Short mmCIF file of C-alpha atoms in Angstrom, two decimals:
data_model
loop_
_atom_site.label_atom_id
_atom_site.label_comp_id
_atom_site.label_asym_id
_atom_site.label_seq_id
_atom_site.Cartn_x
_atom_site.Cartn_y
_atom_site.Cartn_z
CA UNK A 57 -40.87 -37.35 90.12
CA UNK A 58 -41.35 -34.92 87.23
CA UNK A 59 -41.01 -32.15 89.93
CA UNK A 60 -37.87 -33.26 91.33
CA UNK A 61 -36.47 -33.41 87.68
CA UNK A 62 -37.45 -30.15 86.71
CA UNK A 63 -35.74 -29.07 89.59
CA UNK A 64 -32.56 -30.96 88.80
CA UNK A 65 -32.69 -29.71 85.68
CA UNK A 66 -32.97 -26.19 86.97
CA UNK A 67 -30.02 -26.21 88.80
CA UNK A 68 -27.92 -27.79 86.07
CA UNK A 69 -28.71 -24.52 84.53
CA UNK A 70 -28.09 -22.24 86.87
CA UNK A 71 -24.78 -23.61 87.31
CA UNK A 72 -23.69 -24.06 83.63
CA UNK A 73 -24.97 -20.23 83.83
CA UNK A 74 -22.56 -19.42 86.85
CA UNK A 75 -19.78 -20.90 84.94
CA UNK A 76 -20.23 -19.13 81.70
CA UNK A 77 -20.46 -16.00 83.42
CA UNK A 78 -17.13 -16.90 85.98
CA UNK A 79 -15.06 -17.85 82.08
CA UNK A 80 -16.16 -14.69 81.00
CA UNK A 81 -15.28 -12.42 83.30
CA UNK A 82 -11.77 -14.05 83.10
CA UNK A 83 -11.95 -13.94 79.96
CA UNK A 84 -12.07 -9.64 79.85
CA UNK A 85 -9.78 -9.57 82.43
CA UNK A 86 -7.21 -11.58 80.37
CA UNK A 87 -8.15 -9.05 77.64
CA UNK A 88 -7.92 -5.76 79.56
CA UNK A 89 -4.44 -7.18 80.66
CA UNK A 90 -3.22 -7.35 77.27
CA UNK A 91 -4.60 -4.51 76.71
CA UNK A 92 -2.65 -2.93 79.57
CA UNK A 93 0.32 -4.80 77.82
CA UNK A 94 0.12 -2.81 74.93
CA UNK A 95 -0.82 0.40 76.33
CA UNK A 96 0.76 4.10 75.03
CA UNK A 97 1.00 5.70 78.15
CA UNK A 98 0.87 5.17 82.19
CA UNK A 99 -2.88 6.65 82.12
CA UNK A 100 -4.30 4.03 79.64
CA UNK A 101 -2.05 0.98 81.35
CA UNK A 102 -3.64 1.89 84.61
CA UNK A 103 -7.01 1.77 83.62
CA UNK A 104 -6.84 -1.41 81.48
CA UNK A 105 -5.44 -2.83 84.62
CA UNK A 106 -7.98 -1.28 87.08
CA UNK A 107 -10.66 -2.95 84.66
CA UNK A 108 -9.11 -6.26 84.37
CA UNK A 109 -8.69 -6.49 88.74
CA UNK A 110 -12.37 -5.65 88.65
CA UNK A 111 -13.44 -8.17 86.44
CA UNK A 112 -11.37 -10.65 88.08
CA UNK A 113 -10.86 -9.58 91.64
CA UNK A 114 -8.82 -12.79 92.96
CA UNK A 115 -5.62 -13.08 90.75
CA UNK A 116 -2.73 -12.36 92.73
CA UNK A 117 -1.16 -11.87 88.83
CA UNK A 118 -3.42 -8.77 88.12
CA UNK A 119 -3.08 -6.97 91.27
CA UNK A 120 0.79 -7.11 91.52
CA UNK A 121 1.41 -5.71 88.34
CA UNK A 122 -1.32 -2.56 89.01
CA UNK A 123 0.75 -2.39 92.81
CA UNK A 124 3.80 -2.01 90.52
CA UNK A 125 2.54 0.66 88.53
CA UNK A 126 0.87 2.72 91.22
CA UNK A 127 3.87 2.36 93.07
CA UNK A 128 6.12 3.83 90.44
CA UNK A 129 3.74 6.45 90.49
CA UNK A 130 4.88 7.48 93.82
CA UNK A 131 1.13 6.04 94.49
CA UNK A 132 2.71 3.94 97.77
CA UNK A 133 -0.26 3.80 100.18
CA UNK A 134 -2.85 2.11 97.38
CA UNK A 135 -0.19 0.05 95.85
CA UNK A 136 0.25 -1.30 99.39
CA UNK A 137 -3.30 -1.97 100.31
CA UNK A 138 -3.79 -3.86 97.02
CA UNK A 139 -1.46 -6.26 98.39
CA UNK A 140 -2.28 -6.21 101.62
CA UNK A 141 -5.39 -7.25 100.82
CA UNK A 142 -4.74 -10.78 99.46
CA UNK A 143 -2.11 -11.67 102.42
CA UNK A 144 -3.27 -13.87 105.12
CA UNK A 145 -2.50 -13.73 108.72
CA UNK A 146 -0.52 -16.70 108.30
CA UNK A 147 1.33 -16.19 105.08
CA UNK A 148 2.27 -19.41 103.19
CA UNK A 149 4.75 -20.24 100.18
CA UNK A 150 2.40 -19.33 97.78
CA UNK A 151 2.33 -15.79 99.29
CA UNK A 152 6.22 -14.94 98.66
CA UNK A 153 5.82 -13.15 95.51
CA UNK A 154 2.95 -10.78 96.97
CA UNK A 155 5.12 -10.10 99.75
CA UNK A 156 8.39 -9.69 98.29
CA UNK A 157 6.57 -7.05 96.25
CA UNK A 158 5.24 -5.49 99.05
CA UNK A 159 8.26 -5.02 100.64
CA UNK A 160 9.23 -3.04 97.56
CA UNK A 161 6.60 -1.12 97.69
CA UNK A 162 7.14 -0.20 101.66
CA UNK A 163 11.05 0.34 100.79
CA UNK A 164 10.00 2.70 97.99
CA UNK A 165 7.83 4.89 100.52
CA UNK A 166 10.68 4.76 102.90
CA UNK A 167 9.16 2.08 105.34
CA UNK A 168 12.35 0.39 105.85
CA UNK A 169 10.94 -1.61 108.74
CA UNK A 170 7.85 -2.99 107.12
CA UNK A 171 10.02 -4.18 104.53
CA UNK A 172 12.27 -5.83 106.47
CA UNK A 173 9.20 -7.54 108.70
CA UNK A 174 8.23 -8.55 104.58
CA UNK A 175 11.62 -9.56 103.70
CA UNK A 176 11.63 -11.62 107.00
CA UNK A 177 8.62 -13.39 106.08
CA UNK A 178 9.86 -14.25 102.84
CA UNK A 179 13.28 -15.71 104.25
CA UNK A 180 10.97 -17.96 106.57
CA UNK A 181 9.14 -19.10 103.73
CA UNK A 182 12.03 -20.98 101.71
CA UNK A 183 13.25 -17.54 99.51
CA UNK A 184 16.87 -17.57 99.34
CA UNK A 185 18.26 -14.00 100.93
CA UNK A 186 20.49 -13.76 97.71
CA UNK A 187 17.45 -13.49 95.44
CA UNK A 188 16.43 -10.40 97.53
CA UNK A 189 20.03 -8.81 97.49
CA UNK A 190 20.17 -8.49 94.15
CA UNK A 191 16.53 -6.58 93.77
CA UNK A 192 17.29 -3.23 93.17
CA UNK A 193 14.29 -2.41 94.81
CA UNK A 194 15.95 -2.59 98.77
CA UNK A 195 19.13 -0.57 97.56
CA UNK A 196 18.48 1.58 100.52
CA UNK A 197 18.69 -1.17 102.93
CA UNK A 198 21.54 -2.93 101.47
CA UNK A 199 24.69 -2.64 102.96
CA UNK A 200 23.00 -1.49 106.19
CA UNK A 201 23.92 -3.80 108.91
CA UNK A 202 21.17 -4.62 110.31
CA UNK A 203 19.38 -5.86 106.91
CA UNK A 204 22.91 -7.77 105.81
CA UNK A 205 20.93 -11.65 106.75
CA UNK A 206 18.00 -10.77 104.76
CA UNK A 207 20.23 -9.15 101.76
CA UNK A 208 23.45 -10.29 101.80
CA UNK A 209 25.29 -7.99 99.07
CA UNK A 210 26.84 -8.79 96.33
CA UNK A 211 30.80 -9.36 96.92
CA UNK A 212 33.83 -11.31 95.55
CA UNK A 213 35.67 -13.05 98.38
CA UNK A 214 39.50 -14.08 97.97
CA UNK A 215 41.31 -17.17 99.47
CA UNK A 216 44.42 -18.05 99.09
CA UNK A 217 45.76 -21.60 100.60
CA UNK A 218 49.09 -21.97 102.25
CA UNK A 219 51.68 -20.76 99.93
CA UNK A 220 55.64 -21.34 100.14
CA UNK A 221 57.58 -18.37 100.47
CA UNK A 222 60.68 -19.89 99.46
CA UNK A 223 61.43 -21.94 96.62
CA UNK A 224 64.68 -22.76 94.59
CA UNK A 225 65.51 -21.00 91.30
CA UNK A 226 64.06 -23.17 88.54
CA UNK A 227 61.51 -24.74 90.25
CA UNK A 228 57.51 -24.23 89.94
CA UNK A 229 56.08 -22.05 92.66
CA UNK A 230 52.36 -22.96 92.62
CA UNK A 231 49.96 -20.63 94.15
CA UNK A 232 46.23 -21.39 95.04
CA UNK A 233 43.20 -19.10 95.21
CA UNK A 234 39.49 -19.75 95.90
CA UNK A 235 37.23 -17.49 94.10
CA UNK A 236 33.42 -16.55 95.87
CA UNK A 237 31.73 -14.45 93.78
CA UNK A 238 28.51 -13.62 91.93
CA UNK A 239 27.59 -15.23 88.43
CA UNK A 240 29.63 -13.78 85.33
CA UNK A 241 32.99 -13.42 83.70
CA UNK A 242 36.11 -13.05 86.50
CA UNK A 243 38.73 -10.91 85.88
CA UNK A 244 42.10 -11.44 87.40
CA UNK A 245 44.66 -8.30 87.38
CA UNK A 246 47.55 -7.30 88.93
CA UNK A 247 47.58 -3.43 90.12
CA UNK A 248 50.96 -3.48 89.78
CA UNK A 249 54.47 -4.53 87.53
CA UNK A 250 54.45 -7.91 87.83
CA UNK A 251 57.90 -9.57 88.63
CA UNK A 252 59.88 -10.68 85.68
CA UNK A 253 61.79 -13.05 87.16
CA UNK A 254 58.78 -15.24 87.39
CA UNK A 255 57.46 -17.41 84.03
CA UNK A 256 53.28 -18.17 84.54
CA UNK A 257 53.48 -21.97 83.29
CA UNK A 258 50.07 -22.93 83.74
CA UNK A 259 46.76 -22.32 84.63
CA UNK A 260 44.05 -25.16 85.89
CA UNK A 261 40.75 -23.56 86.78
CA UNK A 262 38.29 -25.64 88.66
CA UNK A 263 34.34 -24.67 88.87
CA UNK A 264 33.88 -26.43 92.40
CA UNK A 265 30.16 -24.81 93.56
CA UNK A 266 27.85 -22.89 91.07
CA UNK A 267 24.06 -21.90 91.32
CA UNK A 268 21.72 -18.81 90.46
CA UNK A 269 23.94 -16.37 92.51
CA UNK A 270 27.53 -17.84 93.76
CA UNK A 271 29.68 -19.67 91.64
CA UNK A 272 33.04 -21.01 93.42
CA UNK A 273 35.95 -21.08 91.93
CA UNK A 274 39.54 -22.44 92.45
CA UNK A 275 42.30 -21.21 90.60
CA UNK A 276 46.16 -22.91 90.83
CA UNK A 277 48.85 -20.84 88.79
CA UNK A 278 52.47 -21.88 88.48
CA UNK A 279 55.42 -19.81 87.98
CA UNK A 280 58.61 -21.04 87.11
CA UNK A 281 61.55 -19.18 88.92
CA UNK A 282 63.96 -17.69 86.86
CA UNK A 283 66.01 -15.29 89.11
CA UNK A 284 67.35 -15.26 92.41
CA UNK A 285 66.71 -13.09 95.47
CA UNK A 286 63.58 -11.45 96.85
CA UNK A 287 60.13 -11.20 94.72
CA UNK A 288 57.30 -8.90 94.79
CA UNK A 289 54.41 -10.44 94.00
CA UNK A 290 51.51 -6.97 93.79
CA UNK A 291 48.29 -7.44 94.88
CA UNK A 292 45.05 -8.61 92.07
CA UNK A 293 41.83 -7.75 91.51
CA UNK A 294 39.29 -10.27 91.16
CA UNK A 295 36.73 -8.67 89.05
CA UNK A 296 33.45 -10.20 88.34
CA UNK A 297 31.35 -6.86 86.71
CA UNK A 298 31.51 -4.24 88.86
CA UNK A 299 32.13 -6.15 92.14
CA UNK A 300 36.09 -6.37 92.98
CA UNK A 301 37.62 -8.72 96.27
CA UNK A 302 41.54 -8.21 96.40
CA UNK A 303 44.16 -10.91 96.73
CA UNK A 304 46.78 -9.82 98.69
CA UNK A 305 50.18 -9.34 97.59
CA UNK A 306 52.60 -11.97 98.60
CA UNK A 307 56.56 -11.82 99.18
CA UNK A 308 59.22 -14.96 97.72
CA UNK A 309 62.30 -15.94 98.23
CA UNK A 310 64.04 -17.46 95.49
CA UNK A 311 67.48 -18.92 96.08
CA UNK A 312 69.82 -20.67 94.44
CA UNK A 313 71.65 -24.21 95.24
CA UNK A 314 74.04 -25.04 92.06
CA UNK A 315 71.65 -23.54 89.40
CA UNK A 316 71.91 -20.51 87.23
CA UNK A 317 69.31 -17.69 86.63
CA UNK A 318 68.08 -16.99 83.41
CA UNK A 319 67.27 -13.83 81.42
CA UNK A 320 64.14 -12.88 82.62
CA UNK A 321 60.59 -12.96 80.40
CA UNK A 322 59.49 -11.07 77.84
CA UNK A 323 56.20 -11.31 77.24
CA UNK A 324 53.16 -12.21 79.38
CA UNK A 325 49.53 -11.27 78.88
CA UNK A 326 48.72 -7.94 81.06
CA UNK A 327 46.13 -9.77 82.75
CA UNK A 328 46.28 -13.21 84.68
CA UNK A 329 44.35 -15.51 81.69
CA UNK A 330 40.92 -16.95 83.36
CA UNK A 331 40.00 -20.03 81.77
CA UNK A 332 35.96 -19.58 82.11
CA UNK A 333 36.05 -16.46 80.41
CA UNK A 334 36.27 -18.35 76.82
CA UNK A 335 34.57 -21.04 77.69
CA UNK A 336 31.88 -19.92 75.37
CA UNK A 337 34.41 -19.89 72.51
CA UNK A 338 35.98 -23.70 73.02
CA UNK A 339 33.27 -24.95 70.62
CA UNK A 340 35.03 -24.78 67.36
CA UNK A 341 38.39 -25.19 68.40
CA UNK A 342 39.91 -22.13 66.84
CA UNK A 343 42.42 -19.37 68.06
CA UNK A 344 41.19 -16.48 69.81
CA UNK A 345 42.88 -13.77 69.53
CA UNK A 346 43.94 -11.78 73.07
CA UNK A 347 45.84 -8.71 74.02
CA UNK A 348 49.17 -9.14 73.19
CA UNK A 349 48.87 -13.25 72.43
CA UNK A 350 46.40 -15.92 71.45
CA UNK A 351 44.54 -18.75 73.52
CA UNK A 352 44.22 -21.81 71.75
CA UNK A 353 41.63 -23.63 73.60
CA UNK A 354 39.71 -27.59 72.88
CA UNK A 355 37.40 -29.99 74.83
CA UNK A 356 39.36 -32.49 76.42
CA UNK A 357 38.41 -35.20 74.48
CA UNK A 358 39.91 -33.73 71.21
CA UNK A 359 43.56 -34.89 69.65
CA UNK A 360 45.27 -31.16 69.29
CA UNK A 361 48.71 -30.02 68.83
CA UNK A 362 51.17 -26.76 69.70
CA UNK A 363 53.94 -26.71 67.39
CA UNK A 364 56.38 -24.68 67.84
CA UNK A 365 55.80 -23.24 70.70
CA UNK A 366 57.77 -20.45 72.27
CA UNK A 367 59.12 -19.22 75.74
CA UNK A 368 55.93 -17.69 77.70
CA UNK A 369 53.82 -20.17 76.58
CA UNK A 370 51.45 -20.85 79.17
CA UNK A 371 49.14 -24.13 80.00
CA UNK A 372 45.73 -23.57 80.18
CA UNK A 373 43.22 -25.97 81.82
CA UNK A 374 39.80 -25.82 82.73
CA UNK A 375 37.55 -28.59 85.09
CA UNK A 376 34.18 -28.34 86.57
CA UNK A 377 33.98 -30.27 89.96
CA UNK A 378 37.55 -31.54 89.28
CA UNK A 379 36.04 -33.37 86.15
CA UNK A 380 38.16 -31.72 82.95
CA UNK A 381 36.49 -29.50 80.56
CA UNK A 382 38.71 -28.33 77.83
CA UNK A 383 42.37 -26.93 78.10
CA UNK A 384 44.47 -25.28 75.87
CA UNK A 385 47.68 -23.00 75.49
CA UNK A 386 47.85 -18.66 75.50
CA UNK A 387 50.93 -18.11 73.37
CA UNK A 388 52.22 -14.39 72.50
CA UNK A 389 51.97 -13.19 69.44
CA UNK A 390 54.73 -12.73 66.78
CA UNK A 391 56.00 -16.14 66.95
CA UNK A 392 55.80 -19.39 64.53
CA UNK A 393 53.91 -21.12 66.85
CA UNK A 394 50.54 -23.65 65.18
CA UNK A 395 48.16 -25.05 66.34
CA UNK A 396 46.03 -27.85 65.26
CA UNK A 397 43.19 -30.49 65.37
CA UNK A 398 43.95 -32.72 62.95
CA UNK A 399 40.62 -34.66 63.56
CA UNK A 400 38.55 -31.52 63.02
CA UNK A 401 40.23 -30.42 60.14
CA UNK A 402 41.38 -27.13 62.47
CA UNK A 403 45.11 -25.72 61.57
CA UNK A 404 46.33 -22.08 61.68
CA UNK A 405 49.50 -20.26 62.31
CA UNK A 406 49.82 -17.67 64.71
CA UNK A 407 51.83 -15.10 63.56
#
């Protein structure tokens, strides 16, 4: 019996032993990784690196961020085998960061095709082909067709719904676009004189679809008529950074049945006002200041008042899923025009 405990106790040791020395080693690896961190120059990060992956051979962590570096060191073929070396013939989920940067590494040496077989892989295993279209890494394959399912590129696509193309002077002629486009603020501009016989009344902005890399939107303006005959409505860019989709330019008849025309507008801002591009700004409720005008803007459930306000005045209203948000007014400058929330304590003129 004493025997067998002596044993016992033997291995007890030898595996409280093992342990220390396994937290150890991880232990100088996390070290030499920081140390890496911190490094002066490419020489010194490489080696701290190389040191930490030997003292801690198994994390995927380590030897991705020494495949990065030897790959931007034009290093391809050992960047690659580092990798390689921790893939299994049957790659699983937890495998999609090692070969997502593998197929960076292949599309840096100019293996197109092993990247895409990577890429491929990755798409089976639950990564979303938009993630890898917007790695600059696969520039070289994007826009190629036979990559476009694996990285669909970045574009802003324009809709427009069935639109009347005759409408009496004096009434609203509402037009409808849908809006598919990456994350960020959209731009709306004409690329040419926009009619002046047509008053922008209002704009309602709805956010129907948004996630990490499309965000839908819908977008109704309406324009009152004010003169009669034939209208040329020019063709916008939808701008989100530096992607651009076009909406195309649209023809209107406007005709008259016992009414009058009126003088046509002044004023109107040079670009189509998006509501989403302030939303950061609706917080506190006061005027912000755009070319040629202002937007007053408030969340929905706030009391707020335009006094005053003059011709070219133009709604603003923004929803999310139909569900309001905040809305608000663009008014030009120079007139007498206020606005304020009386609740909030918010009044200013907008001279």
């Amino acid at each position: 019996m004493r025997s067998h405990g002596l044993k016992v106790g033997l291995l007890v040791l030898l595996v409280s032993c093992s342990a220390d020395t396994e937290l150890t080693r991880r232990r100088e690896a996390l070290q030499a990784w920081d140390e890496a961190s911190a490094a002066g120059t490419p020489a010194e990060r490489k080696a701290s690196l190389e040191r930490a992956l030997e003292r801690d051979p198994a994390s995927p962590a380590i030897r991705r961020a020494l495949a990065r570096l030897l790959s931007a060191q034009q290093e391809h073929a050992a960047a690659e085998a580092l990798l390689t070396a921790i893939v299994p013939p049957e790659p699983r989920e937890a495998h999609t960061r090692i070969l997502w940067d593998r197929a960076a590494v292949r599309a840096a040496a100019g293996d197109v095709s092993g990247a895409a077989e990577d890429l491929e892989a990755c798409v089976l295993l639950g990564v979303d082909p938009r993630a890898l279209g917007t790695d600059p890494a696969f520039a070289v394959m994007t826009g190629l067709p036979e990559y476009a399912r694996l990285l669909p590129p970045l574009e802003v696509r324009v809709d427009e719904s069935n639109t009347a193309d005759k409408v009496l002077v004096g009434e609203v002629w509402s037009r409808t676009v849908r809006v598919q486009g990456p994350p960020g603020t959209l731009s709306l501009e004409p690329v040419g004189p926009m009619p002046r016989t047509l008053r922008l009344e209002r704009v309602v902005e709805d956010e129907r679809m948004a996630d990490a890399y499309t965000v839908v939107r819908e977008l109704r303006m309406d324009w009152r008529t004010e003169g009669i005959g034939a209208v040329h409505m020019p063709a916008m860019q939808a701008r989100v950074g530096d992607t651009v989709g076009t909406l195309a330019p649209r023809g209107l008849e406007v005709v008259a049945v016992g009414a009058s025309s009126r003088p046509p507008m002044k004023r109107m801002p040079g670009a189509l006002v998006v509501p989403s591009a302030y939303d950061a700004t609706v917080a506190d409720g006061a005027p912000v200041a755009l070319a040629g005008g202002w937007l007053m803007q408030a969340p929905e459930h706030w009391t707020c008042q335009l006094r005053r306000r003059p011709d070219g005045s133009i709604r603003i209203i923004r929803r999310s899923k139909g569900q309001p948000r905040w809305s608000g007014w663009w008014v030009p400058g120079g007139s007498d025009a206020a606005w304020s929330c009386a609740e909030q304590g918010i009044s200013a003129s907008l001279r």
